[in-house]
Amino acid sequence: MSIANGFLHTDGNQIVDSSGQNVKLTGVNWFGAEGYAFNPNGMDTKGYWHMMDQMKTLGFNAIRLPWSDAMLDGDRKPTGIDYSKNPDLEGKTTLEVFDHIVEYAGRIGLKIILDHHRSDDGASANENGLWYTDKYPESKMIENWKMLAERYAGNDTVVAADLHNEPHGQATWGDGNAATDWAAAAERIGNAIQSVNKDWLLMVEGVEIQNDTWEWWGGNLRGAKEHGIEFDTPDKLVYSVHSYGPSIHQMSWFNDENFPNNLPEVYDENWGWMLKQDKHPVLVGEFGGKLDTAQDQQYMAKLVQYMNGDFDGNGTNDLGAGKQGASWTYWSWNPNSGDTGGILKDDWSSVDWTKMNAVKPGLFAGGGSAAKAKAAFLDGSGETDVWAHNAVQAKAADAAAASVAADAHTASATDLGGYVDPSLLHPVHHDGDLLAA
């Protein structure tokens, strides 16, 4: 059964739709708007709606859409768009491009998670590890979140806010230090959003270090056992972690002699306890890797199994009948993520089936919401006129062909319209202090 129209709320470890059905969000990260290009990448190769049709065809039901405070400065204009393929975006600001993405997502039944990815123009998480910078203090971040919450209020396509991406380094949890306590800041930010919009799920990532225990950036939720988040509207809290594979960094657990069977215990201690104890839902907001080694593939298979609620690996859902496991958004849809690659290959059309087949067992069986309009292709001619999308796109003959996408453009990962070196868009996430740990 598809996700019902309307907003989502939480009940114990479950995300619940407006009909009372337990659901999970299983989607992709589509980055680029948070910095450099100020636009979700790939629109130089095809129409944004064609990109989203492909996501839907592959079975995803959500997009985690990164943004930054810098993106909202003035009337920031996007770059890297071929307007012959995206004619309705010409002259639009980046925020107006978001409006079009949200509108089309609603038409085809995809949900949107807005992700405050960073403060300044740039890539990956804030360099200082915090949720603010000198140029963009917490007050500016809250101002921007409230603006977005009001802008999309009442639109049940936008269902969640990931309050901030990958707190790490000096970020703390529950220690009362106003400058570094991410848990306290998350409550302030979330309650500010709820002052203008009480409908969204509010997703709170962890930190990197808690009680001398190191995790991925944003991936340490051990502190929530003693210092849980409390929002004014309580049934909207979803915790979030990031959990990458060994090709990103050889964390100690990847070198355990019992790998990969040791991974459930690692997850139990960090975030799985929330699911097992029926406390809160969890979104694994970023995970992945190149998946070109046996070790990477073993990590992925065990993580997907665990996210499905099969904690002991015996093929059954240990949460019980009718219960959903963790929600997730794979990093990334884009092929131009330097450390992971993407679901799409470098031509922005072909699917990396090693990755797709790895995450496919974790997709929500009910798919997305019911589409609010007809499918994009209205006839078999290849000509389409979809709500002002007057562009020529090759028509996929069937669902399998759609997943390979029939756009004639064959851009490589280093050919993104000449506006930026793709390797800068998402460098290796977890270096510096983590490597020293």
mmCIF file of N, CA and C in Angstrom, residues 7 15 19 108 130-131 147 259 289 302 353:
data_model
loop_
_atom_site.group_PDB
_atom_site.id
_atom_site.type_symbol
_atom_site.label_atom_id
_atom_site.label_comp_id
_atom_site.label_asym_id
_atom_site.label_seq_id
_atom_site.Cartn_x
_atom_site.Cartn_y
_atom_site.Cartn_z
ATOM 1 N N PHE A 7 0.460 14.273 6.014
ATOM 2 C CA PHE A 7 1.763 14.341 6.674
ATOM 3 C C PHE A 7 2.022 13.093 7.513
ATOM 4 N N ILE A 15 7.402 5.327 11.717
ATOM 5 C CA ILE A 15 6.863 6.494 11.027
ATOM 6 C C ILE A 15 5.512 6.075 10.476
ATOM 7 N N SER A 19 -3.091 7.644 7.210
ATOM 8 C CA SER A 19 -4.090 6.569 7.281
ATOM 9 C C SER A 19 -3.833 5.622 8.439
ATOM 10 N N ILE A 108 4.393 13.085 -8.954
ATOM 11 C CA ILE A 108 4.693 11.676 -9.213
ATOM 12 C C ILE A 108 4.774 10.836 -7.942
ATOM 13 N N LEU A 130 30.480 22.366 13.331
ATOM 14 C CA LEU A 130 29.283 22.866 14.017
ATOM 15 C C LEU A 130 28.176 23.150 13.018
ATOM 16 N N TRP A 131 27.077 23.637 13.526
ATOM 17 C CA TRP A 131 25.896 23.900 12.704
ATOM 18 C C TRP A 131 25.819 25.352 12.252
ATOM 19 N N MET A 147 11.698 30.268 7.224
ATOM 20 C CA MET A 147 11.222 30.704 5.914
ATOM 21 C C MET A 147 10.808 29.509 5.067
ATOM 22 N N PHE A 259 34.003 -9.800 11.114
ATOM 23 C CA PHE A 259 33.325 -9.024 10.074
ATOM 24 C C PHE A 259 32.799 -9.961 8.986
ATOM 25 N N GLY A 289 29.208 3.531 -0.660
ATOM 26 C CA GLY A 289 30.608 3.344 -0.994
ATOM 27 C C GLY A 289 30.711 2.962 -2.453
ATOM 28 N N LYS A 302 24.921 -6.421 4.960
ATOM 29 C CA LYS A 302 24.599 -6.531 6.386
ATOM 30 C C LYS A 302 23.847 -5.295 6.874
ATOM 31 N N TRP A 353 24.116 -1.016 -11.476
ATOM 32 C CA TRP A 353 23.262 -2.077 -10.955
ATOM 33 C C TRP A 353 23.874 -2.788 -9.755
#
